[in-house]
Structures are given as structure tokens and as C-alpha cells.
Amino acid sequence: MKLPRKGSCFCFHVANRSHVPFPPDIGVMSGAVIFIKDDLKISDTQIEVLVGILNLYSLVGSAVAGKTSDWIGRRLTIVFAAVIFFVGALLMGFATNYAFLMVGRFVAGIGVGYALMIAPVYTAEVSPASSRGFLTSFTELFINAGILLGYVSNYAFSGLPENINWRLMLGVGAIPSVFLAVGVLAMPESPRWLVMQGRLGDARRVLIKVSESNEEAESRLADIKAAAGIPQSCTEDVVPQLLITPTPTLRRILIAGLAIHFFQQSSGIDSVVLYSPRPAWRNCRVGFTKTAFILVATFFLDRVGRRPLLLSSTGGMIASLLMLGFGLTVVDRHPDMKLEWAIAICIASILAYVSFFSIGLGPITWVYSSEIFPLRLRAQGVSMAVALNRITSGVLTMTFISLYKAITIGGAFFLYAGIATVAWIFFYTFLPETRGKALEEVETLFIKSKDKNATEGHKEESAGQAQIQLAAGNGAA
């Protein structure tokens, strides 16, 4: 992978600052619930709700993050997300009862929803095509770093009194938010958002920083203006269009963006992470494995491509889930026997599963969904996809205990294997390769031949409407 000579370091700096290990809560909660249950004297049902409800709460954040980012900009939306999560983490850390803890979960969930939507959008819009996959995949890397830090936090604080340890586990999640909010203020705004606001001079200055040359910056600016339906000579403000009735091409993009987020969660990743073996050292091993293999994906996304990694990843997940289902079924049917070989299969399958997830479906979901939507609809489209991601995750985590009681623990993972198989078929037949394409080119990958004439007519109509808006604005002046 070749990064831009002039802009590579700057883009890498932007990617580092624009991501935070959201949500460390996932790793923390897997160990903290043991102490929360004993300290607050709550039931298994309350634990099930507590673990999974954050994903549903995050719907509030992801649902409005698109509008917010179109209104105040991508950069300030990241700061806003950090502030919300900071408040939520403190509320959870100081919770004195179950209701208070749920209020903290609600606030933190809004911050998580904001962060999961805006971080990949911002990075994708700043990055050049040659390194967009590498930089945007940092969303998944930092999520997994947060999970790993959560496991480490569990291990570090588990020896303290149980009325203190879980509060520290949850409360320390506020610390990364501070560094994020301060660091991102030094970052530039998305050039594509600036163009949509008519701030072409500011957009040009940002593009110069992240491009190899001034010529490339001007070329990228021209492409962005064309994608936004702005005449090349236009320097006036342009009002963004809303997502109303999708064209056939946009419908295919919506299906692709929503489906990849649905399959990322419905294939069981949160169930494996949240309900994996309880000892803290084993959780740390899962966390280290996930984080290490994310690094593999970040370095190969722009070299190998999205599709090969995605298909290989999903295929490996299917095999791992089948092995895990088999191992858990054997252990479940012989509760009085210490079957070391079956336990070894379960542990190996969990590590294999998170490894395969981390080299493909985990990071590529964020990369792919942030690059396929057209400029005017990108924030809204990603917001919808993240909302579905959180709904799916919330439903699975809140019902997993009930699910495995109904169809056995092994049956639950056989079910996830079946969903992953459907996902592999969908990815193979529906998702085109986007590696190396400029964001303004990606939309064309979803155009079928019969739609080309309609698309050209739509572009001409949009350009005409933009010129009419400009003329009307000049006339009013």
C-alpha cells in the first residue's frame, strides 16, 4: 500500500485523533456485571437488559448524528460525542442503584451512537482513495482497543471491594473522551462538508494538506463539487438535498450499506465477546487476539481489497461458529464430565472466530458503508446503517441468555453460523470492490446498464437545479 507522500502523515494523524476506543464499555461490562449483580442485588433478567440496552440507547445518537454532522460539521460532532460519553461514563461510575446505572447507560449510549456514525465518515471524507481503507478501518481497531482496555481494566480492579471495583471499571471510560475532545479540535474539517457549506476556500486548504500535490487537491475539489451538483464556477452556498425517494442505484447502495451492518452483528460477535469465558485472563486473551488481527486488516485493505478479505473472513467465521457450536453441545450434554478436548475446541473456536471477524467483517463494515453513499446522502445513509447495527446488536445481546435456554448454547452458535452463511452469499453476489476508487466514483459501481441513461439525466437535472438556485440567489442579491 502506497500512502500519499505529502499527506500520508497528516492523514494518519487525523485518523488517530478522530477515533476513540468506543465503546470500552463492551469489554468492561463483560466482567463488571458479576460485581454489579452481587453489589446491587439484581436479577439475571436485569443483567441481560443492562448488558444489551446500550446498543438500543445508541440508536438515539446514531439516528440524529447524521443531521447533527450536516449542521455543525463532522469535527464538532466528534467533540460532541466525546462530551456525551464522558458524562455517561461518570454517571455509571457514580451510580448508587440500578435505575441510576441505567440513566448513565442511556447517556453513554447516545455518545456511542454518535461516535460510531461520525468517526468513519469523517476519516473517509478526509482520506485519499489510495489509503482510505487503511485509515477508515481504524474505527474497528480502536473499538477493539477499547474492548481490550476494558478487559485489562476488569483484571486491574477486580481485586478491590465489589462496591468500588465495578464503578472504577465503568468510570475510567471517561478518560479517553477527554483526549479525543481536545485532540480533534486541532484537526481540520471534512473538505466534503465544507464544499456543501459553500466554503470552497477552506475545503481547498484541507485538500492541499492531505494530497500529494496542489494539482491533485484541485482535481479532488472539482470531483467533490461535481458530485454535489455544484457548477465548477460556483462559490455560493448550496443547500444539501435530503434522502426522499431513492433511485434504483441508490436503493442498491442502501441495501448494501444496511445489510453489511446487519450481518456484522447478527453473526454473533457481541454474544461471543460479552458471554465468553468469565475469567479475566481469558477475556484479555480474546481482546488481544481481536486487536492484533485488526492490524492485519488495516494493512491489507488497500492492498488486497475489500471483497477478498470480507469473503475469507466470513468463511472462517462460519467454520469457527460450527466448531464452537459442536464443542459447546458436547460440553452441555456431558455436564458431569470434564472433557478437556471439548473445552479446548471451544476456546480455540472463540479465538479463531474473533480473528476471522477482525481481519474482515469487523473493520470492512465501517470502511465500506462510509465510502459507498453519495456525498449528499453520506451522513444520513451511514446514520441509518449504524442505527440498524445498534438495533441488531441490542436485540442479540438482550436475548442471548433466553435464546440459548430455548435452543441450547450450541444451537445458538449453529444459528449464528447459518446467518453468517447467508451473509457470505450476499457479499459474494451483491457487493462490488471499492478499493482504489475515489469516493465520487464509488456510486457508479452500483449502476446497472439499464440505469445509466436515467443516471445521466438525473445528473443533468441536478446541475440545472443548482444553476437555477445560484441564479435565484444572485437575483435576490
PDB file of N, CA and C in Angstrom, residues 4 7 10-15 18 74-75 78 119-129 131-132 135-136 187-193 206-207 209-211 216 220 224 378 439:
ATOM      1  N   PRO A   4       0.030   8.632   0.249  1.00  0.00           N
ATOM      2  CA  PRO A   4       0.460   9.862  -0.380  1.00  0.00           C
ATOM      3  C   PRO A   4       1.695  10.415   0.312  1.00  0.00           C
ATOM      4  N   GLY A   7       0.632  13.885   2.078  1.00  0.00           N
ATOM      5  CA  GLY A   7      -0.467  13.900   3.021  1.00  0.00           C
ATOM      6  C   GLY A   7      -0.560  12.698   3.924  1.00  0.00           C
ATOM      7  N   PHE A  10      -0.124  13.342   7.692  1.00  0.00           N
ATOM      8  CA  PHE A  10      -1.214  14.171   8.165  1.00  0.00           C
ATOM      9  C   PHE A  10      -2.493  13.360   8.289  1.00  0.00           C
ATOM     10  N   CYS A  11      -2.783  12.527   7.260  1.00  0.00           N
ATOM     11  CA  CYS A  11      -3.997  11.707   7.282  1.00  0.00           C
ATOM     12  C   CYS A  11      -3.948  10.693   8.421  1.00  0.00           C
ATOM     13  N   PHE A  12      -2.778  10.105   8.647  1.00  0.00           N
ATOM     14  CA  PHE A  12      -2.644   9.136   9.739  1.00  0.00           C
ATOM     15  C   PHE A  12      -2.892   9.833  11.076  1.00  0.00           C
ATOM     16  N   HIS A  13      -2.395  11.067  11.203  1.00  0.00           N
ATOM     17  CA  HIS A  13      -2.611  11.845  12.422  1.00  0.00           C
ATOM     18  C   HIS A  13      -4.097  12.125  12.606  1.00  0.00           C
ATOM     19  N   VAL A  14      -4.782  12.475  11.519  1.00  0.00           N
ATOM     20  CA  VAL A  14      -6.217  12.718  11.566  1.00  0.00           C
ATOM     21  C   VAL A  14      -6.963  11.469  12.005  1.00  0.00           C
ATOM     22  N   ALA A  15      -6.588  10.312  11.414  1.00  0.00           N
ATOM     23  CA  ALA A  15      -7.260   9.055  11.761  1.00  0.00           C
ATOM     24  C   ALA A  15      -7.080   8.732  13.234  1.00  0.00           C
ATOM     25  N   SER A  18      -9.236  11.241  15.279  1.00  0.00           N
ATOM     26  CA  SER A  18     -10.681  11.229  15.061  1.00  0.00           C
ATOM     27  C   SER A  18     -11.334   9.965  15.585  1.00  0.00           C
ATOM     28  N   ARG A  74     -18.490  17.692  10.724  1.00  0.00           N
ATOM     29  CA  ARG A  74     -18.061  16.378  11.202  1.00  0.00           C
ATOM     30  C   ARG A  74     -17.191  16.500  12.457  1.00  0.00           C
ATOM     31  N   ARG A  75     -16.309  17.480  12.463  1.00  0.00           N
ATOM     32  CA  ARG A  75     -15.340  17.599  13.560  1.00  0.00           C
ATOM     33  C   ARG A  75     -16.022  17.908  14.887  1.00  0.00           C
ATOM     34  N   ILE A  78     -17.814  15.001  16.449  1.00  0.00           N
ATOM     35  CA  ILE A  78     -16.950  14.086  17.201  1.00  0.00           C
ATOM     36  C   ILE A  78     -16.719  14.615  18.610  1.00  0.00           C
ATOM     37  N   ALA A 119     -17.207   8.926  13.192  1.00  0.00           N
ATOM     38  CA  ALA A 119     -15.763   8.706  13.051  1.00  0.00           C
ATOM     39  C   ALA A 119     -15.377   8.159  11.676  1.00  0.00           C
ATOM     40  N   PRO A 120     -16.016   7.076  11.170  1.00  0.00           N
ATOM     41  CA  PRO A 120     -15.628   6.590   9.842  1.00  0.00           C
ATOM     42  C   PRO A 120     -15.992   7.539   8.724  1.00  0.00           C
ATOM     43  N   VAL A 121     -17.098   8.283   8.874  1.00  0.00           N
ATOM     44  CA  VAL A 121     -17.483   9.252   7.838  1.00  0.00           C
ATOM     45  C   VAL A 121     -16.425  10.337   7.723  1.00  0.00           C
ATOM     46  N   TYR A 122     -16.006  10.874   8.857  1.00  0.00           N
ATOM     47  CA  TYR A 122     -15.002  11.936   8.849  1.00  0.00           C
ATOM     48  C   TYR A 122     -13.691  11.459   8.236  1.00  0.00           C
ATOM     49  N   THR A 123     -13.229  10.302   8.669  1.00  0.00           N
ATOM     50  CA  THR A 123     -11.954   9.792   8.155  1.00  0.00           C
ATOM     51  C   THR A 123     -12.034   9.493   6.667  1.00  0.00           C
ATOM     52  N   ALA A 124     -13.138   8.903   6.210  1.00  0.00           N
ATOM     53  CA  ALA A 124     -13.294   8.590   4.786  1.00  0.00           C
ATOM     54  C   ALA A 124     -13.295   9.859   3.943  1.00  0.00           C
ATOM     55  N   GLU A 125     -13.902  10.920   4.443  1.00  0.00           N
ATOM     56  CA  GLU A 125     -14.010  12.144   3.666  1.00  0.00           C
ATOM     57  C   GLU A 125     -12.712  12.934   3.633  1.00  0.00           C
ATOM     58  N   VAL A 126     -11.841  12.717   4.598  1.00  0.00           N
ATOM     59  CA  VAL A 126     -10.547  13.399   4.608  1.00  0.00           C
ATOM     60  C   VAL A 126      -9.489  12.606   3.841  1.00  0.00           C
ATOM     61  N   SER A 127      -9.609  11.285   3.832  1.00  0.00           N
ATOM     62  CA  SER A 127      -8.545  10.422   3.301  1.00  0.00           C
ATOM     63  C   SER A 127      -8.535  10.384   1.779  1.00  0.00           C
ATOM     64  N   PRO A 128      -7.346  10.262   1.169  1.00  0.00           N
ATOM     65  CA  PRO A 128      -7.252   9.995  -0.270  1.00  0.00           C
ATOM     66  C   PRO A 128      -7.646   8.556  -0.571  1.00  0.00           C
ATOM     67  N   ALA A 129      -8.039   8.282  -1.818  1.00  0.00           N
ATOM     68  CA  ALA A 129      -8.530   6.957  -2.191  1.00  0.00           C
ATOM     69  C   ALA A 129      -7.495   5.866  -1.937  1.00  0.00           C
ATOM     70  N   SER A 131      -5.413   5.340   0.403  1.00  0.00           N
ATOM     71  CA  SER A 131      -5.231   4.871   1.785  1.00  0.00           C
ATOM     72  C   SER A 131      -6.509   4.963   2.601  1.00  0.00           C
ATOM     73  N   ARG A 132      -7.641   5.126   1.932  1.00  0.00           N
ATOM     74  CA  ARG A 132      -8.901   5.292   2.651  1.00  0.00           C
ATOM     75  C   ARG A 132      -9.257   4.046   3.468  1.00  0.00           C
ATOM     76  N   LEU A 135      -7.053   3.853   6.658  1.00  0.00           N
ATOM     77  CA  LEU A 135      -7.355   4.840   7.682  1.00  0.00           C
ATOM     78  C   LEU A 135      -8.749   4.656   8.271  1.00  0.00           C
ATOM     79  N   THR A 136      -9.730   4.352   7.421  1.00  0.00           N
ATOM     80  CA  THR A 136     -11.093   4.205   7.926  1.00  0.00           C
ATOM     81  C   THR A 136     -11.236   2.967   8.786  1.00  0.00           C
ATOM     82  N   MET A 187      -7.797  19.232  14.529  1.00  0.00           N
ATOM     83  CA  MET A 187      -7.944  18.615  13.216  1.00  0.00           C
ATOM     84  C   MET A 187      -8.766  19.494  12.286  1.00  0.00           C
ATOM     85  N   PRO A 188      -8.572  19.355  10.979  1.00  0.00           N
ATOM     86  CA  PRO A 188      -9.358  20.145  10.023  1.00  0.00           C
ATOM     87  C   PRO A 188     -10.754  19.577   9.842  1.00  0.00           C
ATOM     88  N   GLU A 189     -11.637  20.365   9.289  1.00  0.00           N
ATOM     89  CA  GLU A 189     -12.985  19.903   8.967  1.00  0.00           C
ATOM     90  C   GLU A 189     -12.968  19.083   7.684  1.00  0.00           C
ATOM     91  N   SER A 190     -13.984  18.255   7.497  1.00  0.00           N
ATOM     92  CA  SER A 190     -14.109  17.465   6.278  1.00  0.00           C
ATOM     93  C   SER A 190     -14.238  18.380   5.062  1.00  0.00           C
ATOM     94  N   PRO A 191     -13.387  18.206   4.038  1.00  0.00           N
ATOM     95  CA  PRO A 191     -13.494  19.067   2.861  1.00  0.00           C
ATOM     96  C   PRO A 191     -14.819  18.903   2.139  1.00  0.00           C
ATOM     97  N   ARG A 192     -15.400  17.714   2.194  1.00  0.00           N
ATOM     98  CA  ARG A 192     -16.682  17.496   1.516  1.00  0.00           C
ATOM     99  C   ARG A 192     -17.809  18.230   2.229  1.00  0.00           C
ATOM    100  N   TRP A 193     -17.759  18.266   3.570  1.00  0.00           N
ATOM    101  CA  TRP A 193     -18.754  19.054   4.294  1.00  0.00           C
ATOM    102  C   TRP A 193     -18.559  20.541   4.015  1.00  0.00           C
ATOM    103  N   VAL A 206      -7.760  22.309   3.078  1.00  0.00           N
ATOM    104  CA  VAL A 206      -7.695  20.979   3.686  1.00  0.00           C
ATOM    105  C   VAL A 206      -7.193  19.956   2.679  1.00  0.00           C
ATOM    106  N   LEU A 207      -7.707  19.997   1.458  1.00  0.00           N
ATOM    107  CA  LEU A 207      -7.309  19.035   0.438  1.00  0.00           C
ATOM    108  C   LEU A 207      -5.834  19.164   0.081  1.00  0.00           C
ATOM    109  N   LYS A 209      -3.514  19.855   2.170  1.00  0.00           N
ATOM    110  CA  LYS A 209      -2.781  19.198   3.245  1.00  0.00           C
ATOM    111  C   LYS A 209      -2.753  17.680   3.101  1.00  0.00           C
ATOM    112  N   VAL A 210      -3.815  17.107   2.537  1.00  0.00           N
ATOM    113  CA  VAL A 210      -3.927  15.649   2.511  1.00  0.00           C
ATOM    114  C   VAL A 210      -3.685  15.064   1.122  1.00  0.00           C
ATOM    115  N   SER A 211      -3.214  15.869   0.191  1.00  0.00           N
ATOM    116  CA  SER A 211      -2.965  15.386  -1.174  1.00  0.00           C
ATOM    117  C   SER A 211      -1.479  15.447  -1.491  1.00  0.00           C
ATOM    118  N   GLU A 216      -3.429  17.667  -7.514  1.00  0.00           N
ATOM    119  CA  GLU A 216      -4.336  16.627  -7.051  1.00  0.00           C
ATOM    120  C   GLU A 216      -5.432  17.216  -6.178  1.00  0.00           C
ATOM    121  N   ARG A 220      -9.384  16.824  -6.891  1.00  0.00           N
ATOM    122  CA  ARG A 220     -10.329  16.264  -5.917  1.00  0.00           C
ATOM    123  C   ARG A 220     -11.435  17.263  -5.595  1.00  0.00           C
ATOM    124  N   ILE A 224     -15.471  16.687  -6.059  1.00  0.00           N
ATOM    125  CA  ILE A 224     -16.428  16.861  -4.971  1.00  0.00           C
ATOM    126  C   ILE A 224     -17.536  17.834  -5.386  1.00  0.00           C
ATOM    127  N   ARG A 378     -24.365  10.896   2.422  1.00  0.00           N
ATOM    128  CA  ARG A 378     -23.437  10.039   3.165  1.00  0.00           C
ATOM    129  C   ARG A 378     -23.742  10.039   4.660  1.00  0.00           C
ATOM    130  N   LEU A 439     -14.107   8.522  -3.733  1.00  0.00           N
ATOM    131  CA  LEU A 439     -15.463   8.461  -3.199  1.00  0.00           C
ATOM    132  C   LEU A 439     -16.499   8.861  -4.240  1.00  0.00           C
TER     133      LEU A 439
END
